XYZ file of C-alpha atoms in Angstrom:
671
model
C 31.053 -17.697 10.175
C 30.301 -17.973 13.893
C 26.501 -17.655 13.926
C 26.171 -17.758 17.717
C 27.771 -14.326 18.006
C 25.104 -12.744 15.760
C 21.953 -14.741 16.588
C 19.976 -16.013 19.551
C 19.338 -19.759 19.898
C 15.998 -19.800 18.043
C 17.293 -17.593 15.230
C 20.341 -19.821 14.845
C 18.176 -22.948 14.574
C 16.228 -21.353 11.718
C 19.377 -20.165 9.939
C 21.089 -23.566 10.150
C 18.062 -25.444 8.766
C 19.041 -26.440 5.229
C 16.767 -29.157 3.848
C 13.018 -29.639 4.014
C 10.090 -27.318 4.849
C 10.481 -24.793 7.664
C 7.880 -22.482 9.237
C 9.333 -19.620 11.279
C 6.737 -17.954 13.511
C 8.321 -14.572 14.098
C 6.769 -12.582 16.924
C 6.738 -8.783 16.675
C 10.215 -7.260 16.972
C 11.943 -10.650 17.033
C 14.487 -10.009 14.279
C 13.012 -12.010 11.389
C 14.895 -10.054 8.709
C 18.170 -11.009 10.392
C 17.127 -14.659 10.144
C 16.474 -14.368 6.399
C 19.721 -12.467 5.834
C 21.860 -15.016 7.677
C 20.076 -18.010 6.190
C 21.012 -16.740 2.725
C 24.620 -16.508 3.904
C 24.500 -19.954 5.490
C 23.076 -21.582 2.350
C 25.886 -20.084 0.271
C 28.476 -21.101 2.895
C 27.180 -24.672 2.590
C 27.761 -24.760 -1.162
C 24.327 -23.779 -2.487
C 24.760 -21.748 -5.720
C 23.184 -18.300 -5.102
C 21.261 -18.553 -8.376
C 19.293 -21.475 -6.903
C 17.927 -19.329 -4.056
C 14.690 -17.357 -4.539
C 13.446 -14.842 -1.950
C 9.845 -13.640 -2.339
C 8.709 -10.589 -0.366
C 5.889 -8.050 -0.453
C 8.059 -5.067 -1.359
C 11.068 -4.868 -3.622
C 12.730 -2.653 -1.043
C 12.505 -5.347 1.655
C 14.214 -7.924 -0.577
C 16.858 -5.428 -1.660
C 17.713 -4.426 1.906
C 18.030 -8.003 3.181
C 20.157 -9.147 0.261
C 22.297 -5.981 0.334
C 23.138 -6.564 3.979
C 23.978 -10.194 3.242
C 26.160 -9.139 0.286
C 28.297 -6.978 2.579
C 29.375 -10.189 4.320
C 29.514 -12.332 1.191
C 29.381 -10.698 -2.287
C 27.850 -13.898 -3.692
C 24.584 -13.008 -1.904
C 24.051 -10.256 -4.495
C 23.427 -13.034 -7.042
C 20.407 -14.327 -5.108
C 17.139 -13.470 -6.843
C 14.768 -11.486 -4.664
C 11.606 -9.524 -5.252
C 7.825 -9.517 -5.027
C 5.457 -12.253 -6.167
C 4.209 -9.963 -8.913
C 7.692 -9.037 -10.168
C 8.573 -12.740 -10.247
C 5.344 -13.309 -12.188
C 6.412 -10.695 -14.753
C 9.787 -12.390 -15.197
C 8.332 -15.861 -15.673
C 5.616 -14.596 -18.030
C 8.176 -12.817 -20.189
C 10.219 -16.049 -20.322
C 7.246 -18.136 -21.417
C 5.403 -15.439 -23.403
C 6.077 -17.129 -26.725
C 4.647 -20.421 -25.466
C 1.433 -18.630 -24.469
C 1.087 -16.752 -27.748
C 1.570 -13.328 -26.143
C 4.067 -10.558 -26.808
C 7.175 -10.516 -24.625
C 6.899 -6.723 -24.179
C 3.349 -6.859 -22.789
C 2.086 -3.887 -20.756
C 1.326 -4.195 -17.039
C -1.825 -2.249 -16.142
C -1.964 -0.446 -12.817
C -5.224 -0.379 -10.884
C -6.565 2.793 -12.494
C -5.856 1.491 -15.999
C -7.509 -1.825 -15.140
C -10.578 0.056 -13.921
C -10.695 2.060 -17.160
C -10.353 -1.077 -19.293
C -13.159 -2.794 -17.388
C -15.386 0.261 -17.763
C -14.703 0.290 -21.480
C -15.646 -3.368 -21.840
C -18.797 -2.896 -19.742
C -19.768 0.123 -21.851
C -19.233 -1.821 -25.091
C -21.483 -4.542 -23.678
C -24.105 -1.818 -22.955
C -24.362 -2.885 -19.306
C -24.859 0.730 -18.220
C -27.876 1.144 -20.491
C -30.085 -1.396 -18.714
C -32.871 -0.595 -16.243
C -30.867 -1.767 -13.210
C -27.864 -0.098 -11.642
C -24.538 -1.625 -12.671
C -21.293 -1.296 -10.613
C -18.978 1.598 -11.410
C -15.449 0.886 -12.608
C -13.758 0.921 -9.166
C -16.284 -1.587 -7.833
C -15.937 -3.744 -10.944
C -12.183 -3.991 -10.407
C -12.583 -4.844 -6.720
C -15.197 -7.536 -7.378
C -13.186 -9.323 -10.062
C -9.919 -8.907 -8.159
C -11.380 -10.355 -4.965
C -12.801 -13.307 -6.886
C -9.381 -13.970 -8.433
C -7.237 -13.613 -5.315
C -9.579 -15.437 -2.966
C -10.419 -18.083 -5.578
C -14.127 -17.404 -5.144
C -17.017 -17.426 -7.602
C -18.257 -13.958 -8.509
C -21.598 -14.811 -6.909
C -19.853 -15.555 -3.581
C -18.101 -12.169 -3.629
C -21.381 -10.408 -4.378
C -23.205 -12.191 -1.565
C -20.507 -11.332 0.971
C -19.482 -7.807 -0.085
C -21.900 -6.408 -2.692
C -25.369 -7.878 -2.045
C -27.003 -4.904 -3.794
C -25.452 -6.124 -7.076
C -26.346 -9.793 -6.720
C -28.637 -9.591 -9.786
C -25.654 -8.482 -11.883
C -23.869 -11.834 -11.522
C -24.506 -13.069 -15.109
C -23.324 -9.771 -16.614
C -20.225 -9.717 -14.394
C -19.309 -13.249 -15.420
C -19.682 -12.262 -19.072
C -17.668 -9.098 -18.430
C -14.789 -11.123 -16.964
C -14.618 -13.225 -20.140
C -14.716 -10.177 -22.431
C -12.169 -8.333 -20.267
C -9.800 -11.333 -20.418
C -10.099 -11.455 -24.209
C -9.560 -7.690 -24.474
C -6.344 -7.899 -22.418
C -4.915 -10.791 -24.411
C -5.661 -9.051 -27.723
C -3.971 -5.847 -26.552
C -1.096 -7.558 -24.665
C -2.244 -6.149 -21.333
C -1.809 -7.860 -17.974
C -3.347 -6.414 -14.849
C -1.968 -6.883 -11.351
C -4.006 -10.024 -10.690
C -3.105 -11.587 -14.053
C 0.550 -11.745 -13.024
C -0.358 -14.189 -10.261
C -3.134 -15.937 -12.162
C -0.978 -16.710 -15.199
C 1.968 -17.684 -12.993
C -0.351 -20.137 -11.233
C -1.562 -21.356 -14.633
C 2.018 -21.938 -15.827
C 2.978 -23.753 -12.618
C 0.048 -26.063 -13.238
C 2.013 -27.379 -16.235
C 4.349 -30.120 -15.017
C 7.159 -29.151 -17.420
C 7.170 -25.549 -16.164
C 6.915 -26.648 -12.534
C 9.891 -28.995 -12.895
C 11.900 -26.363 -14.797
C 11.376 -23.676 -12.145
C 11.761 -26.180 -9.329
C 15.194 -27.146 -10.666
C 16.142 -23.519 -11.242
C 15.183 -22.425 -7.712
C 16.072 -25.238 -5.326
C 15.648 -23.110 -2.187
C 12.588 -20.929 -1.731
C 12.127 -18.375 1.060
C 9.000 -16.279 1.608
C 8.785 -13.269 3.927
C 5.556 -12.035 5.577
C 3.814 -15.292 4.692
C 0.783 -14.348 6.801
C -0.035 -11.672 4.199
C -0.194 -14.028 1.207
C -3.512 -14.575 -0.510
C -4.914 -17.950 -1.502
C -3.414 -17.714 -4.993
C 0.047 -16.891 -3.637
C -0.238 -19.774 -1.197
C -0.897 -22.105 -4.126
C 2.069 -20.644 -6.022
C 4.375 -21.323 -3.055
C 3.064 -24.886 -2.845
C 3.735 -25.499 -6.549
C 7.163 -23.805 -6.594
C 8.290 -25.962 -3.688
C 6.642 -29.185 -4.794
C 9.748 -30.609 -6.494
C 12.281 -30.128 -3.694
C 10.299 -29.226 -0.517
C 13.067 -26.781 0.484
C 10.646 -24.046 1.438
C 11.118 -21.671 4.358
C 8.292 -19.263 5.140
C 8.595 -16.550 7.770
C 5.654 -14.712 9.285
C 3.500 -13.949 12.283
C -0.028 -15.297 12.149
C -0.960 -12.697 14.792
C -0.083 -9.895 12.343
C -2.310 -11.032 9.470
C -4.319 -7.817 9.001
C -4.881 -7.455 5.252
C -7.973 -9.582 4.720
C -9.622 -6.655 2.921
C -6.877 -6.931 0.286
C -7.407 -10.658 -0.072
C -4.802 -11.949 2.417
C -5.685 -15.481 3.518
C -4.872 -15.971 7.208
C -5.334 -19.723 6.867
C -2.254 -20.004 4.611
C 0.197 -19.796 7.497
C -1.960 -22.046 9.694
C -2.220 -24.666 6.937
C 1.467 -24.651 5.927
C 2.414 -27.755 7.991
C -0.450 -29.628 6.336
C 0.637 -28.579 2.839
C 4.280 -29.571 3.415
C 4.690 -32.796 5.360
C 7.345 -32.993 8.094
C 7.410 -29.194 8.453
C 9.686 -27.988 11.226
C 8.246 -25.094 13.270
C 10.551 -22.624 15.041
C 9.153 -19.741 17.115
C 11.009 -16.452 17.588
C 9.720 -15.014 20.872
C 12.628 -12.838 22.035
C 11.613 -9.224 21.389
C 14.281 -6.581 20.667
C 11.902 -3.614 20.516
C 9.653 -3.072 23.525
C 9.738 -2.940 27.297
C 8.388 -5.995 29.120
C 5.385 -3.971 30.320
C 4.330 -3.339 26.727
C 4.999 -6.990 25.876
C 2.845 -8.114 28.811
C -0.063 -6.223 27.267
C 0.807 -7.713 23.857
C 0.763 -11.211 25.341
C -2.638 -10.439 26.847
C -3.916 -9.613 23.348
C -2.374 -12.825 21.966
C -4.177 -14.803 24.652
C -7.542 -13.756 23.246
C -6.876 -15.122 19.749
C -8.614 -18.355 18.799
C -6.857 -19.203 15.514
C -3.181 -18.719 16.297
C 0.111 -20.387 17.080
C 0.762 -20.105 20.801
C 3.603 -17.721 21.583
C 4.828 -15.602 24.496
C 6.939 -12.509 23.867
C 9.746 -11.634 26.228
C 12.181 -8.722 26.201
C 15.489 -10.062 24.867
C 17.374 -7.403 26.822
C 15.191 -7.369 29.941
C 13.973 -3.820 29.275
C 11.614 -2.410 31.913
C 9.424 0.686 31.806
C 6.031 2.200 32.578
C 2.806 0.279 32.221
C 0.774 1.268 29.155
C -1.806 3.904 30.140
C -5.531 3.956 29.394
C -7.032 7.458 29.402
C -10.618 8.670 29.056
C -11.617 12.089 27.692
C -14.866 13.978 27.397
C -14.649 14.643 23.651
C -12.214 14.314 20.702
C -10.940 17.907 20.992
C -9.893 17.249 24.594
C -8.202 14.011 23.532
C -6.282 15.955 20.864
C -5.114 18.548 23.423
C -3.721 15.796 25.675
C -1.807 14.130 22.840
C -0.375 17.453 21.624
C 0.615 18.385 25.206
C 2.375 15.045 25.691
C 4.227 15.356 22.373
C 5.451 18.820 23.317
C 6.515 17.619 26.758
C 8.514 14.674 25.396
C 10.080 16.944 22.775
C 11.210 19.469 25.414
C 12.710 16.561 27.352
C 15.008 15.984 24.387
C 13.148 13.290 22.430
C 12.935 13.531 18.652
C 9.575 13.999 16.981
C 10.561 11.019 14.842
C 10.039 8.878 17.965
C 6.383 9.917 18.325
C 3.451 8.345 16.528
C -0.321 8.539 16.773
C -2.130 5.497 15.433
C -5.820 5.055 14.632
C -8.201 2.581 13.026
C -9.555 5.097 10.487
C -7.919 8.283 9.241
C -10.843 10.596 10.060
C -10.184 9.976 13.773
C -7.060 12.135 13.447
C -8.749 15.289 12.149
C -9.045 16.977 15.559
C -5.422 16.173 16.304
C -4.233 17.474 12.928
C -5.907 20.788 13.713
C -4.358 20.942 17.200
C -0.840 20.104 15.969
C -1.087 22.625 13.138
C -2.238 25.308 15.593
C 0.871 24.655 17.686
C 3.075 24.462 14.596
C 4.166 20.938 15.453
C 5.245 19.346 12.134
C 3.561 16.058 11.271
C 2.958 13.649 8.402
C -0.193 11.661 7.744
C 0.236 8.161 6.320
C -2.438 6.225 4.483
C -3.282 8.961 1.957
C -3.264 9.077 -1.828
C -0.382 7.404 -3.635
C 2.014 9.539 -5.637
C 1.297 7.482 -8.759
C -2.470 7.857 -8.306
C -2.372 11.643 -8.680
C -3.853 12.790 -11.982
C -0.805 14.708 -13.222
C 1.562 11.780 -12.648
C -0.839 9.387 -14.371
C -0.977 11.777 -17.341
C 2.813 11.657 -17.806
C 2.866 7.899 -17.308
C 0.300 7.644 -20.121
C 2.712 9.449 -22.474
C 5.475 7.047 -21.446
C 3.162 4.098 -22.125
C 2.583 5.381 -25.666
C 6.339 5.659 -26.075
C 6.711 2.029 -24.967
C 3.759 0.793 -27.019
C 2.333 3.243 -29.603
C -0.789 1.057 -29.912
C -1.716 1.313 -26.225
C -5.348 2.383 -26.604
C -5.916 3.127 -22.905
C -2.915 5.442 -22.774
C -3.988 7.242 -25.949
C -7.491 7.663 -24.550
C -6.178 9.350 -21.384
C -3.933 11.709 -23.333
C -6.507 12.639 -25.985
C -9.155 13.364 -23.352
C -6.866 16.111 -22.014
C -7.146 18.041 -25.292
C -9.654 20.896 -25.612
C -12.784 19.870 -27.462
C -12.078 16.134 -27.306
C -14.734 13.907 -25.745
C -15.132 10.120 -25.647
C -16.471 9.849 -29.224
C -13.733 11.996 -30.782
C -11.093 10.160 -28.755
C -12.331 6.758 -29.964
C -12.417 7.978 -33.559
C -8.830 9.217 -33.363
C -7.671 6.035 -31.604
C -9.184 3.969 -34.411
C -7.039 5.892 -36.917
C -3.905 5.830 -34.754
C -3.731 2.109 -33.989
C -3.984 1.386 -37.700
C -0.543 2.949 -38.173
C 2.660 1.030 -37.443
C 4.796 3.766 -35.833
C 4.662 7.142 -34.120
C 6.063 8.771 -37.254
C 3.128 7.416 -39.275
C 0.697 8.377 -36.514
C 1.881 11.988 -36.804
C 0.049 12.175 -40.142
C -3.288 11.669 -38.353
C -2.815 14.965 -36.504
C -1.132 16.840 -39.360
C -4.165 16.258 -41.574
C -6.738 17.501 -39.038
C -8.889 20.399 -40.159
C -7.664 23.842 -39.083
C -10.928 24.412 -37.198
C -10.213 21.512 -34.825
C -9.596 23.107 -31.414
C -7.159 20.424 -30.445
C -4.964 20.421 -33.575
C -2.194 22.730 -32.324
C -1.688 20.950 -29.017
C -2.019 17.463 -30.493
C 0.619 18.209 -33.157
C 2.993 19.422 -30.409
C 2.396 16.215 -28.485
C 3.031 13.838 -31.366
C 6.204 15.764 -32.247
C 7.341 15.455 -28.631
C 6.640 11.715 -28.713
C 8.645 11.274 -31.932
C 11.544 13.310 -30.477
C 11.371 11.381 -27.205
C 11.503 8.109 -29.137
C 14.728 9.260 -30.803
C 16.179 9.752 -27.299
C 14.942 6.392 -26.010
C 18.425 5.334 -24.906
C 18.459 8.203 -22.407
C 15.132 7.861 -20.617
C 15.692 11.006 -18.568
C 16.114 13.117 -21.731
C 13.162 11.421 -23.435
C 10.982 12.176 -20.412
C 11.865 15.893 -20.504
C 10.508 16.183 -24.070
C 7.184 14.805 -22.836
C 7.151 16.924 -19.683
C 7.683 20.165 -21.624
C 4.887 19.238 -24.032
C 2.519 18.495 -21.138
C 3.242 21.616 -19.025
C 0.730 23.927 -20.817
C -2.071 21.479 -19.935
C -0.837 21.243 -16.335
C -0.858 25.050 -15.955
C -4.298 25.304 -17.528
C -6.003 22.578 -15.488
C -4.602 22.968 -11.971
C -4.479 25.990 -9.678
C -1.605 24.394 -7.762
C 0.292 23.476 -10.926
C 3.630 24.639 -9.504
C 3.406 22.130 -6.653
C 2.345 19.406 -9.080
C 5.252 20.345 -11.346
C 7.616 19.422 -8.486
C 6.122 15.945 -8.492
C 6.726 15.652 -12.235
C 10.308 16.920 -11.869
C 10.871 14.271 -9.218
C 9.454 11.725 -11.659
C 12.109 12.904 -14.138
C 14.823 12.026 -11.621
C 13.220 8.619 -11.066
C 12.977 7.969 -14.829
C 16.643 8.835 -15.358
C 17.664 5.884 -13.149
C 16.054 3.304 -15.460
C 17.553 1.543 -18.464
C 14.221 1.031 -20.245
C 10.719 2.467 -20.320
C 9.244 -1.002 -19.854
C 11.163 -1.487 -16.610
C 10.028 1.906 -15.278
C 6.373 1.310 -16.153
C 6.406 -2.200 -14.691
C 7.793 -0.921 -11.385
C 5.197 1.851 -11.216
C 2.417 -0.618 -11.880
C 3.656 -3.154 -9.331
C 5.124 -1.023 -6.550
C 4.527 2.709 -6.930
C 5.738 5.365 -4.450
C 3.289 5.619 -1.547
C 3.043 9.353 -0.988
C 3.203 12.738 -2.666
C 6.750 13.953 -3.249
C 6.155 17.237 -1.399
C 5.237 15.251 1.711
C 8.158 12.844 1.441
C 10.694 15.656 1.150
C 9.309 17.223 4.324
C 10.145 14.146 6.395
C 13.837 14.939 6.444
C 13.755 18.322 8.141
C 16.067 18.566 11.137
C 13.412 19.003 13.812
C 11.698 15.762 12.831
C 8.005 15.168 12.293
C 5.307 13.405 14.269
C 3.783 10.403 12.491
C -0.002 10.167 12.216
C -0.901 6.833 10.689
C -3.584 4.244 10.246
C -2.571 1.014 11.964
C -2.480 -0.776 8.613
C 0.107 1.698 7.321
C 2.181 1.410 10.518
C 2.857 -2.323 10.257
C 6.579 -3.080 10.393
C 7.458 0.293 11.965
C 8.298 1.309 15.536
C 8.441 4.444 17.702
C 9.535 5.291 21.227
C 6.168 6.840 22.094
C 2.884 5.611 20.626
C -0.616 7.022 21.166
C -3.438 4.703 20.075
C -6.527 6.901 19.887
C -10.198 6.037 19.320
C -10.458 2.846 21.438
C -14.233 2.893 20.996
C -16.612 0.029 20.222
C -17.821 0.349 16.645
C -14.654 2.219 15.678
C -12.128 -0.327 16.921
C -13.215 -2.998 16.291
C -15.017 -1.437 13.360
C -18.765 -1.942 13.106
C -18.274 -3.689 9.756
C -15.961 -6.294 11.315
C -18.614 -7.288 13.847
C -20.559 -9.042 11.078
C -18.307 -12.118 11.177
C -16.097 -14.017 13.604
C -13.161 -13.850 11.177
C -13.631 -10.089 10.810
C -13.553 -9.640 14.575
C -10.506 -11.900 14.886
C -8.664 -9.790 12.299
C -9.501 -6.624 14.245
C -7.946 -8.227 17.336
C -4.802 -8.950 15.309
C -4.834 -5.301 14.234
C -4.927 -4.293 17.913
C -1.899 -6.519 18.528
C -0.034 -4.841 15.651
C -0.825 -1.417 17.128
C 0.426 -2.084 20.665
C 3.602 -3.820 19.435
C 4.712 -0.663 17.561
C 5.704 1.002 20.884
C 9.218 0.763 22.268
C 9.023 2.714 25.559
C 5.665 4.378 26.160
C 2.165 3.414 25.073
C -1.052 5.396 25.594
C -4.544 4.097 24.752
C -7.232 6.782 24.629
C -10.975 7.102 24.060
C -13.680 9.722 24.415
C -17.041 9.642 26.193
C -18.985 11.078 23.300
C -18.724 12.226 19.723
C -20.929 13.329 16.863
C -22.415 11.343 14.007
C -24.765 12.862 11.452
C -25.183 15.928 13.676
C -26.308 13.802 16.625
C -24.392 13.479 19.871
C -23.617 9.842 20.606
C -22.262 8.291 23.790
C -19.366 5.926 23.246
C -18.766 2.503 24.685
C -15.140 1.423 25.325
C -13.744 -1.125 22.878
C -14.487 -4.729 23.795
C -10.752 -5.384 23.461
C -10.183 -3.466 26.707
C -12.438 -5.885 28.584
C -10.589 -8.945 27.369
C -9.039 -11.187 30.075
C -5.385 -10.320 30.601
C -5.719 -6.741 29.320
C -6.853 -4.590 32.261
C -4.195 -6.001 34.604
C -1.476 -4.760 32.259
C -2.865 -1.225 31.955
C -2.290 1.575 34.424
C -5.569 2.111 36.285
C -7.747 4.306 34.082
C -8.730 7.604 35.570
C -11.044 10.352 34.458
C -9.308 13.489 33.300
C -10.713 16.582 34.893
C -12.258 18.937 32.391
C -10.591 22.347 32.100
C -12.084 25.195 34.086
C -14.853 27.059 32.231
C -13.684 30.088 30.287
C -14.773 33.514 31.634
C -17.792 35.013 29.923
C -16.938 37.418 27.105
C -17.853 41.111 27.572
C -20.776 42.324 25.453
C -19.715 45.064 23.066
C -22.935 45.372 21.013
C -21.642 46.450 17.588
C -24.063 46.088 14.670
C -22.997 45.690 11.018
C -23.096 49.430 10.248
C -21.002 50.290 13.301
C -18.571 47.468 12.504
C -18.090 48.709 8.922
C -17.534 52.242 10.184
C -14.853 51.046 12.614
C -13.180 49.088 9.790
C -13.183 52.186 7.577
C -11.357 54.083 10.334
C -8.731 51.360 10.577
C -8.235 51.320 6.785
C -7.194 54.991 6.836
C -3.452 55.531 6.469
C -1.605 56.828 9.528
C 0.952 59.577 9.334
C 1.789 61.915 6.535
């Protein structure tokens, strides 16, 4: 394989590196996925068995795409193991389950289920009955998750993020212990447990040596997004052989709020001695004018590897433009006008994106685009799997996989008429004492005839028993459950027909799986991001404009990008101004935003807006005043406000006259 014909010099150096630790600093648009793809091929070409190569990524799709492309050149690449940290954690935990005294078919809790389990434990501990306010379930999950992923004490998390709950520290520490016991007793593992227990296992020398011998070559994508726990896992997995290659861009580390630890990529050379560092600085995406602005942003970063992006193909274009507007509505009109103009010039709406720090900044623009009937999609909204109707069906599937899943039973029973928390707990106590769904059916068959929920509950348990008999065909099994659930869907939701489409799409997804456990694990680890009705709309012929938070836009690119809301307090956000690290991450977010553009880039802001009913005057983002920024922007100019509209004529109709006129119009015309 002649690598020089597919790769530039820096990419080739990374691909040909075989032994020892390697850090690849991949600038935006520099072709990092190509490097990973060809390094897999080069390892195999040099005699490395594919089963000894492990590729860890942040999405299963990313690993699948890279390995699929590699397999087209060498079918052996399909044997390389690739997936997310959490999926790898599931695999290892299932392998060693017996050694830990847990069931091999344990259930992976998604975030909502973890929140519910925590709330249940806190309620049992009577923490909500005390005189002081105690965190609600969503906050409980975030506090404990942040402590786990950042390896912090609960008190440290409270001081930094939840100072109003600092007095709850002792109860929260007790809750974590009780929650851990509850999960082990019920064979539950939440998202964080998959990493925590993997880290625990790797702390055992025998396991570390075993996995180190099994996976002699470790590659990690998007290393700048790893949290402290994942960084430790990488260090332990590579400890035996040191053949660790991590790829990432420190300047694109923007997920601190999720627990990402920017220092991981900076500390990698210290963790692995004799690390070789290769920088990919040739950009295959943007014009040099956009890259000049990007380099200006890079120049303002304090904690970063020095890099300078250059167009690999010498692409030239217009300077990025900075535009001021009087108010958000005027800003929205400009963006909509520009989108229409580019569209009429023959550019696809797919090549147009509007990015923003916070989703509410797009509301004026959404209204303007809708008024003009310009199709668009908003990214950063509710996940498909977080919608109530999808979670209801997943709960039925969880019961099918594990009839003693108390959380799943609780969700399903609470959907029944006349069933509250006490009745649900009473029924659950009877159900989990039975060994099978067939035996559980007797619990509902023997209910008194006056129980409001008897008829529906009997239908459900029958559907579960029938679905279990069809377990080999998951698609067929799912349809039994869907048909049993539909009466509840129609009764509870006005838009049940639209929600039914989501559940029918879930049927198609279920039919592709060999086992319920596999389906549920994937939904817990990496659920679909958006509602099915929205996803289907993306593929219409005319295209759709993308409206997205910057966080959701990472890894994507468009010909024309509008970055709106460049206002101090909004970008950087007021919250980020509390710490130097927070401000530094906002600057990295700015870098991510400007490097999404291929040909044209517009930065916009407004003079004033409204907050709490009060007009406020805006100050331009401090990022615009940074050295090396203004010189790479087209000179900002004030946009002239539109001419005032002519005064409306006064017609002077009162309510009685208006109703009389309406009555005349209501009268039928003609014979």
